[in-house]
Amino acid sequence: MSDSSYNDASPVRVSLQACKEMIQGHRPLPVSGHHPMSTLRAFIVEDNPVILGNLVATLEELTNIKVVGSVATEADAVRELDKHANDLDLVIVDVFLSGGTGLGVLAAAQKMQLGARRVVLTNFATPEVRRRCSALGAAEVFDKSNELDALIDYCEKLAEA
């Protein structure tokens, strides 16, 4: 007996953590249309091309994010953020860049009253860096070495809001 009403044409995006929770029985499998999510438009400021490529692939695969642009320097970031301020929902910034710093990007975004959420993804998530980023308007600071799951969770929650 075949089920002709079954349609597998629209896959459901689920994070790795969500899969683990579903397997362990903590959370039901999301149904298409059950939790409407808007696609977030993200901009990334990261100077390492390998990290950038992996980050874009991960975010676009596991969350409802479309990366609409990226740059590697503070000056380019400030110029692009000013140009596209109304087109962004999320900006992900590294602290140390090939030219300038992510702190300078955060300061400029704060000065221009950028409406997009700003988060930092860095290898140097010390308490002092976290404090300085927060003071400059970063909503969250994530450590590249051990908080990528937290960044993905944050992005999922932001898309659901």
N, CA, C and O of each residue as an XYZ file, in Angstrom:
644
protein
N       0.843     -1.182      0.000
C       0.000      0.000      0.000
C       0.887      1.243      0.000
O       1.758      1.385      0.858
N       0.673      2.123     -0.940
C       1.497      3.320     -1.013
C       0.729      4.520     -0.480
O      -0.498      4.585     -0.558
N       1.466      5.445      0.051
C       0.870      6.663      0.589
C       1.170      7.795     -0.374
O       2.241      8.397     -0.313
N       0.239      8.086     -1.256
C       0.485      9.105     -2.276
C       0.414     10.517     -1.718
O       0.808     11.464     -2.399
N      -0.079     10.682     -0.494
C      -0.157     12.021      0.079
C       1.137     12.439      0.766
O       1.288     13.599      1.149
N       2.077     11.498      0.926
C       3.350     11.817      1.573
C       4.178     12.663      0.640
O       4.345     12.327     -0.533
N       4.707     13.781      1.163
C       5.505     14.691      0.350
C       6.777     15.015      1.098
O       6.740     15.622      2.168
N       7.893     14.615      0.541
C       9.192     14.865      1.156
C       9.917     16.008      0.449
O      11.146     16.076      0.480
N       9.163     16.903     -0.186
C       9.772     17.959     -0.991
C      10.311     19.111     -0.160
O      11.161     19.857     -0.645
N       9.850     19.285      1.073
C      10.325     20.416      1.862
C      11.032     19.907      3.114
O      10.380     19.586      4.108
N      12.366     19.831      3.071
C      13.111     19.322      4.223
C      13.058     20.299      5.391
O      12.912     21.505      5.197
N      13.177     19.774      6.585
C      13.186     20.571      7.802
C      14.628     20.769      8.218
O      15.393     19.805      8.257
N      15.016     21.990      8.528
C      16.367     22.262      9.006
C      16.410     22.065     10.506
O      15.590     22.617     11.238
N      17.362     21.281     10.957
C      17.474     20.978     12.373
C      18.941     21.035     12.762
O      19.787     20.493     12.052
N      19.257     21.684     13.879
C      20.637     21.770     14.336
C      21.096     20.429     14.881
O      20.282     19.557     15.187
N      22.396     20.275     14.997
C      22.947     19.056     15.556
C      22.458     18.838     16.980
O      22.119     17.717     17.356
N      22.421     19.904     17.773
C      21.947     19.787     19.149
C      20.484     19.374     19.172
O      20.082     18.549     19.992
N      19.691     19.940     18.280
C      18.278     19.582     18.226
C      18.116     18.108     17.862
O      17.244     17.424     18.398
N      18.951     17.624     16.958
C      18.914     16.196     16.600
C      19.228     15.340     17.817
O      18.544     14.350     18.079
N      20.263     15.720     18.563
C      20.623     14.965     19.766
C      19.457     14.932     20.743
O      19.142     13.887     21.313
N      18.810     16.100     20.934
C      17.694     16.170     21.870
C      16.513     15.332     21.391
O      15.837     14.693     22.197
N      16.259     15.332     20.059
C      15.155     14.534     19.535
C      15.438     13.044     19.718
O      14.550     12.275     20.086
N      16.677     12.648     19.460
C      17.050     11.253     19.619
C      16.892     10.828     21.068
O      16.454      9.714     21.355
N      17.251     11.723     21.976
C      17.152     11.412     23.397
C      15.733     11.616     23.935
O      15.482     11.371     25.115
N      14.809     12.059     23.086
C      13.420     12.201     23.488
C      13.090     13.496     24.203
O      12.038     13.595     24.835
N      13.966     14.499     24.119
C      13.719     15.756     24.824
C      12.862     16.740     24.056
O      12.240     17.620     24.650
N      12.822     16.599     22.746
C      12.111     17.597     21.957
C      11.511     16.930     20.726
O      12.166     16.097     20.100
N      10.274     17.281     20.364
C       9.667     16.685     19.170
C      10.289     17.247     17.891
O      10.804     18.365     17.879
N      10.235     16.480     16.848
C      10.729     16.905     15.545
C       9.897     18.078     15.054
O       8.670     17.987     15.042
N      10.531     19.187     14.646
C       9.757     20.314     14.144
C       9.060     19.956     12.836
O       9.606     19.223     12.012
N       7.871     20.471     12.657
C       7.098     20.234     11.456
C       7.144     21.502     10.624
O       7.029     22.603     11.163
N       7.311     21.361      9.309
C       7.345     22.535      8.441
C       6.127     23.403      8.701
O       4.997     22.916      8.711
N       6.360     24.674      8.907
C       5.283     25.607      9.156
C       4.868     25.677     10.622
O       4.121     26.578     11.003
N       5.333     24.750     11.447
C       4.951     24.731     12.858
C       5.566     25.907     13.618
O       4.877     26.574     14.391
N       6.846     26.162     13.405
C       7.537     27.293     14.019
C       8.046     28.191     12.898
O       9.171     28.023     12.429
N       7.227     29.139     12.470
C       7.674     29.976     11.361
C       8.936     30.747     11.744
O       9.012     31.365     12.806
N       9.901     30.695     10.869
C      11.162     31.392     11.105
C      11.411     32.316      9.931
O      11.206     31.948      8.774
N      11.851     33.511     10.243
C      12.220     34.409      9.170
C      13.691     34.183      8.849
O      14.479     33.815      9.720
N      14.046     34.405      7.609
C      15.443     34.277      7.218
C      16.170     35.534      7.651
O      15.810     36.643      7.256
N      17.195     35.352      8.465
C      17.997     36.478      8.928
C      19.075     36.785      7.906
O      19.679     35.884      7.325
N      19.302     38.058      7.699
C      20.375     38.501      6.803
C      21.572     38.863      7.674
O      21.512     39.776      8.497
N      22.655     38.125      7.470
C      23.839     38.303      8.322
C      25.018     38.831      7.522
O      25.153     38.583      6.324
N      25.855     39.557      8.219
C      27.100     40.095      7.669
C      28.217     39.661      8.604
O      28.083     39.775      9.822
N      29.319     39.165      8.048
C      30.406     38.639      8.870
C      31.679     39.439      8.646
O      32.056     39.726      7.510
N      32.338     39.797      9.748
C      33.623     40.481      9.709
C      34.650     39.500     10.264
O      34.775     39.334     11.477
N      35.382     38.854      9.362
C      36.333     37.792      9.707
C      37.453     37.797      8.674
O      37.188     37.797      7.472
N      38.702     37.801      9.133
C      39.822     37.882      8.193
C      40.420     36.530      7.801
O      41.251     36.478      6.893
N      40.028     35.451      8.449
C      40.557     34.130      8.106
C      39.604     33.458      7.111
O      38.475     33.121      7.466
N      40.061     33.262      5.851
C      39.146     32.730      4.837
C      38.635     31.318      5.134
O      37.514     30.979      4.753
N      39.430     30.501      5.801
C      38.986     29.144      6.138
C      37.876     29.206      7.191
O      36.846     28.545      7.056
N      38.093     29.995      8.227
C      37.072     30.153      9.271
C      35.812     30.767      8.669
O      34.702     30.324      8.961
N      35.983     31.782      7.832
C      34.836     32.429      7.202
C      34.026     31.419      6.390
O      32.805     31.345      6.529
N      34.699     30.646      5.548
C      33.999     29.662      4.719
C      33.258     28.634      5.546
O      32.111     28.299      5.248
N      33.911     28.128      6.591
C      33.263     27.146      7.465
C      32.091     27.752      8.220
O      31.057     27.107      8.393
N      32.253     28.992      8.669
C      31.189     29.661      9.408
C      29.970     29.897      8.522
O      28.841     29.635      8.936
N      30.190     30.383      7.321
C      29.078     30.617      6.389
C      28.350     29.306      6.111
O      27.123     29.245      6.183
N      29.106     28.260      5.794
C      28.489     26.962      5.489
C      27.690     26.440      6.675
O      26.569     25.960      6.507
N      28.253     26.530      7.857
C      27.573     26.032      9.061
C      26.307     26.816      9.353
O      25.252     26.227      9.586
N      26.400     28.127      9.343
C      25.231     28.951      9.649
C      24.113     28.755      8.631
O      22.942     28.661      9.000
N      24.472     28.694      7.354
C      23.441     28.549      6.329
C      22.852     27.139      6.315
O      21.703     26.957      5.913
N      23.613     26.154      6.744
C      23.113     24.778      6.796
C      22.253     24.518      8.029
O      21.221     23.852      7.939
N      22.673     25.040      9.177
C      22.029     24.683     10.436
C      21.054     25.713     10.986
O      20.316     25.423     11.928
N      21.041     26.903     10.417
C      20.128     27.937     10.909
C      19.430     28.587      9.723
O      19.748     28.308      8.567
N      18.498     29.434     10.019
C      17.775     30.148      8.967
C      18.432     31.509      8.720
O      17.815     32.567      8.849
N      19.717     31.424      8.356
C      20.511     32.620      8.099
C      21.022     32.593      6.672
O      21.447     31.556      6.164
N      20.973     33.744      6.041
C      21.592     33.936      4.733
C      22.695     34.962      4.933
O      22.425     36.108      5.293
N      23.940     34.553      4.700
C      25.061     35.488      4.816
C      25.077     36.323      3.541
O      25.288     35.800      2.446
N      24.853     37.619      3.693
C      24.732     38.510      2.539
C      26.018     39.261      2.227
O      26.104     39.951      1.211
N      27.027     39.128      3.101
C      28.295     39.788      2.829
C      29.302     39.521      3.918
O      28.965     39.103      5.026
N      30.558     39.776      3.569
C      31.643     39.619      4.542
C      32.825     40.476      4.114
O      33.026     40.758      2.933
N      33.593     40.877      5.109
C      34.818     41.643      4.864
C      35.857     41.213      5.893
O      35.540     40.519      6.859
N      37.111     41.637      5.672
C      38.208     41.203      6.534
C      38.835     42.320      7.354
O      39.685     42.052      8.203
N      38.433     43.577      7.118
C      39.068     44.685      7.831
C      38.026     45.597      8.476
O      36.855     45.608      8.095
N      38.484     46.350      9.451
C      37.617     47.313     10.135
C      37.090     48.370      9.169
O      35.895     48.664      9.169
N      37.967     48.944      8.347
C      37.552     50.007      7.425
C      36.493     49.512      6.441
O      35.506     50.203      6.189
N      36.699     48.320      5.887
C      35.708     47.761      4.958
C      34.390     47.478      5.676
O      33.314     47.701      5.122
N      34.483     46.987      6.908
C      33.276     46.682      7.676
C      32.467     47.951      7.937
O      31.254     47.965      7.725
N      33.114     48.995      8.386
C      32.419     50.244      8.690
C      31.749     50.790      7.430
O      30.599     51.226      7.472
N      32.470     50.764      6.316
C      31.913     51.251      5.048
C      30.682     50.421      4.642
O      29.654     50.985      4.270
N      30.785     49.097      4.712
C      29.674     48.225      4.300
C      28.491     48.308      5.255
O      27.339     48.289      4.821
N      28.766     48.399      6.548
C      27.673     48.516      7.511
C      26.919     49.822      7.311
O      25.692     49.852      7.407
N      27.638     50.891      7.036
C      26.997     52.176      6.785
C      26.141     52.108      5.514
O      25.036     52.648      5.472
N      26.656     51.450      4.499
C      25.965     51.344      3.217
C      24.721     50.452      3.304
O      23.716     50.733      2.651
N      24.779     49.381      4.102
C      23.708     48.381      4.135
C      23.030     48.271      5.503
O      22.470     47.225      5.831
N      23.076     49.322      6.287
C      22.576     49.283      7.665
C      21.146     48.766      7.773
O      20.833     48.009      8.693
N      20.288     49.158      6.860
C      18.874     48.768      6.945
C      18.596     47.390      6.364
O      17.468     46.905      6.442
N      19.608     46.755      5.783
C      19.416     45.461      5.130
C      19.902     44.292      5.977
O      19.879     43.153      5.512
N      20.342     44.544      7.207
C      20.958     43.491      8.017
C      20.181     43.233      9.300
O      19.602     44.138      9.899
N      20.190     41.961      9.700
C      19.573     41.559     10.960
C      20.624     41.183     12.001
O      20.388     41.298     13.203
N      21.790     40.732     11.524
C      22.824     40.210     12.411
C      24.199     40.520     11.835
O      24.433     40.378     10.635
N      25.101     40.945     12.709
C      26.500     41.162     12.328
C      27.351     40.336     13.277
O      27.231     40.452     14.496
N      28.210     39.502     12.710
C      29.124     38.670     13.485
C      30.528     39.200     13.258
O      30.990     39.299     12.121
N      31.206     39.542     14.351
C      32.491     40.241     14.264
C      33.573     39.482     15.022
O      33.352     39.037     16.148
N      34.749     39.333     14.402
C      35.931     38.837     15.094
C      36.627     40.042     15.719
O      36.504     41.159     15.217
N      37.347     39.824     16.795
C      38.026     40.936     17.466
C      39.286     41.354     16.716
O      39.497     42.539     16.460
N      40.121     40.380     16.365
C      41.386     40.694     15.695
C      41.240     40.486     14.198
O      40.909     39.393     13.738
N      41.493     41.555     13.441
C      41.320     41.549     11.993
C      42.634     41.860     11.309
O      43.582     42.317     11.948
N      42.694     41.612     10.009
C      43.930     41.892      9.275
C      44.211     43.384      9.197
O      45.356     43.788      8.995
N      43.192     44.199      9.353
C      43.342     45.647      9.412
C      42.338     46.200     10.392
O      41.133     46.070     10.176
N      42.802     46.813     11.464
C      41.908     47.329     12.487
C      41.458     46.232     13.430
O      42.055     45.157     13.488
N      40.380     46.523     14.180
C      39.881     45.545     15.145
C      38.361     45.470     15.107
O      37.684     46.377     14.622
N      37.852     44.381     15.624
C      36.418     44.238     15.773
C      35.849     45.224     16.771
O      34.686     45.614     16.667
N      36.657     45.633     17.740
C      36.202     46.645     18.694
C      35.898     47.957     17.980
O      34.934     48.645     18.315
N      36.725     48.299     16.995
C      36.467     49.490     16.184
C      35.191     49.355     15.374
O      34.451     50.324     15.204
N      34.932     48.149     14.872
C      33.691     47.885     14.130
C      32.491     48.061     15.062
O      31.505     48.701     14.696
N      32.577     47.490     16.264
C      31.486     47.622     17.229
C      31.245     49.078     17.612
O      30.098     49.513     17.720
N      32.323     49.831     17.816
C      32.192     51.249     18.176
C      31.507     52.034     17.057
O      30.644     52.873     17.315
N      31.898     51.756     15.819
C      31.283     52.448     14.684
C      29.812     52.063     14.551
O      28.971     52.919     14.274
N      29.497     50.791     14.745
C      28.102     50.333     14.659
C      27.257     50.981     15.744
O      26.106     51.351     15.513
N      27.839     51.113     16.926
C      27.137     51.757     18.034
C      26.897     53.236     17.716
O      25.811     53.760     17.964
N      27.905     53.897     17.170
C      27.798     55.323     16.838
C      26.742     55.553     15.753
O      26.009     56.541     15.799
N      26.664     54.638     14.773
C      25.672     54.800     13.698
C      24.300     54.245     14.096
O      23.362     54.252     13.299
N      24.199     53.764     15.339
C      22.957     53.203     15.872
C      22.409     52.100     14.962
O      21.224     52.070     14.630
N      23.301     51.208     14.576
C      22.954     50.082     13.720
C      21.876     49.242     14.404
O      22.032     48.845     15.558
N      20.791     48.977     13.695
C      19.683     48.220     14.264
C      19.933     46.728     14.348
O      19.289     46.035     15.136
N      20.859     46.224     13.548
C      21.145     44.788     13.537
C      21.781     44.358     14.853
O      22.543     45.112     15.458
N      21.465     43.148     15.291
C      22.131     42.575     16.463
C      23.593     42.372     16.121
O      23.941     42.009     14.997
N      24.437     42.611     17.102
C      25.881     42.432     16.913
C      26.379     41.398     17.904
O      26.115     41.492     19.102
N      27.101     40.412     17.395
C      27.725     39.411     18.254
C      29.178     39.277     17.853
O      29.564     39.585     16.726
N      29.973     38.814     18.799
C      31.401     38.648     18.570
C      31.725     37.166     18.622
O      31.249     36.442     19.497
N      32.548     36.722     17.667
C      33.063     35.361     17.633
C      34.583     35.479     17.565
O      35.134     35.926     16.560
N      35.254     35.075     18.642
C      36.684     35.316     18.755
C      37.395     34.167     19.449
O      36.777     33.372     20.158
N      38.696     34.090     19.237
C      39.540     33.143     19.978
C      39.979     33.732     21.317
O      40.602     33.042     22.125
N      39.660     34.984     21.552
C      40.137     35.688     22.737
C      38.963     36.192     23.576
O      38.846     37.389     23.834
N      38.108     35.282     23.993
C      36.913     35.646     24.750
C      37.214     35.715     26.250
O      36.579     35.036     27.056
N      38.181     36.534     26.598
C      38.531     36.722     28.008
C      37.444     37.556     28.681
O      36.651     38.198     27.993
N      37.394     37.559     29.997
C      36.403     38.411     30.680
C      36.521     39.888     30.278
O      35.509     40.571     30.125
N      37.740     40.372     30.111
C      37.934     41.777     29.723
C      37.415     42.033     28.304
O      36.756     43.045     28.067
N      37.701     41.139     27.365
C      37.203     41.295     25.993
C      35.679     41.237     25.991
O      35.031     42.028     25.307
N      35.109     40.319     26.740
C      33.646     40.215     26.821
C      33.041     41.514     27.359
O      32.032     41.995     26.844
N      33.666     42.077     28.399
C      33.171     43.323     28.987
C      33.246     44.469     27.989
O      32.295     45.237     27.845
N      34.375     44.582     27.301
C      34.545     45.677     26.335
C      33.573     45.544     25.166
O      33.003     46.538     24.717
N      33.383     44.329     24.674
C      32.449     44.107     23.567
C      31.021     44.450     23.990
O      30.282     45.086     23.239
N      30.644     44.031     25.178
C      29.312     44.337     25.697
C      29.113     45.839     25.819
O      28.053     46.358     25.471
N      30.123     46.535     26.310
C      30.043     47.997     26.452
C      29.890     48.685     25.098
O      29.348     49.787     25.016
N      30.364     48.036     24.040
C      30.262     48.598     22.690
C      29.030     48.088     21.936
O      28.913     48.290     20.728
N      28.119     47.431     22.645
C      26.849     47.054     22.035
C      26.724     45.624     21.552
O      25.713     45.273     20.944
N      27.719     44.786     21.804
C      27.590     43.385     21.397
C      26.571     42.697     22.297
O      26.633     42.809     23.521
N      25.634     41.983     21.680
C      24.617     41.260     22.445
C      25.219     40.043     23.125
O      24.814     39.683     24.231
N      26.188     39.403     22.470
C      26.828     38.195     22.997
C      28.265     38.141     22.494
O      28.611     38.746     21.479
N      29.092     37.403     23.230
C      30.466     37.113     22.801
C      30.639     35.601     22.877
O      30.390     34.988     23.915
N      31.067     35.011     21.768
C      31.251     33.566     21.688
C      32.711     33.242     21.414
O      33.373     33.922     20.630
N      33.202     32.204     22.062
C      34.572     31.736     21.879
C      34.595     30.747     20.721
O      33.851     29.767     20.727
N      35.448     31.000     19.724
C      35.539     30.120     18.559
C      35.897     28.691     18.936
O      35.473     27.746     18.272
N      36.675     28.532     19.997
C      37.181     27.203     20.322
C      36.156     26.304     21.005
O      36.256     25.081     20.912
N      35.166     26.889     21.691
C      34.252     26.009     22.411
C      32.815     26.507     22.530
O      32.036     25.931     23.289
N      32.444     27.550     21.812
C      31.082     28.069     21.931
C      30.354     28.198     20.591
O      29.436     29.009     20.465
N      30.751     27.410     19.593
C      30.063     27.468     18.299
C      28.625     26.971     18.409
O      27.729     27.527     17.775
N      28.395     25.925     19.212
C      27.026     25.446     19.424
C      26.160     26.543     20.032
O      24.991     26.685     19.676
N      26.733     27.314     20.947
C      25.995     28.412     21.569
C      25.662     29.493     20.534
O      24.576     30.070     20.572
N      26.585     29.769     19.617
C      26.317     30.733     18.551
C      25.175     30.236     17.670
O      24.277     31.006     17.329
N      25.200     28.975     17.303
C      24.139     28.403     16.467
C      22.803     28.473     17.193
O      21.793     28.849     16.599
N      22.789     28.115     18.470
C      21.559     28.204     19.264
C      21.048     29.641     19.310
O      19.849     29.883     19.171
N      21.953     30.586     19.505
C      21.584     31.999     19.548
C      20.929     32.414     18.224
O      19.899     33.088     18.219
N      21.531     32.009     17.112
C      21.010     32.365     15.789
C      19.634     31.735     15.555
O      18.748     32.371     14.986
N      19.459     30.496     15.991
C      18.158     29.846     15.845
C      17.086     30.591     16.623
O      15.988     30.821     16.116
N      17.406     30.967     17.860
C      16.438     31.696     18.693
C      16.133     33.064     18.114
O      14.992     33.521     18.168
N      17.132     33.713     17.568
C      16.933     35.017     16.951
C      16.009     34.903     15.739
O      15.155     35.764     15.529
N      16.175     33.848     14.942
C      15.326     33.649     13.762
C      13.888     33.309     14.148
O      12.955     33.634     13.415
N      13.709     32.658     15.293
C      12.368     32.286     15.752
C      11.624     33.470     16.353
O      10.394     33.462     16.413
N      12.349     34.482     16.794
C      11.712     35.635     17.476
C      10.885     36.480     16.528
O      10.292     37.475     16.945
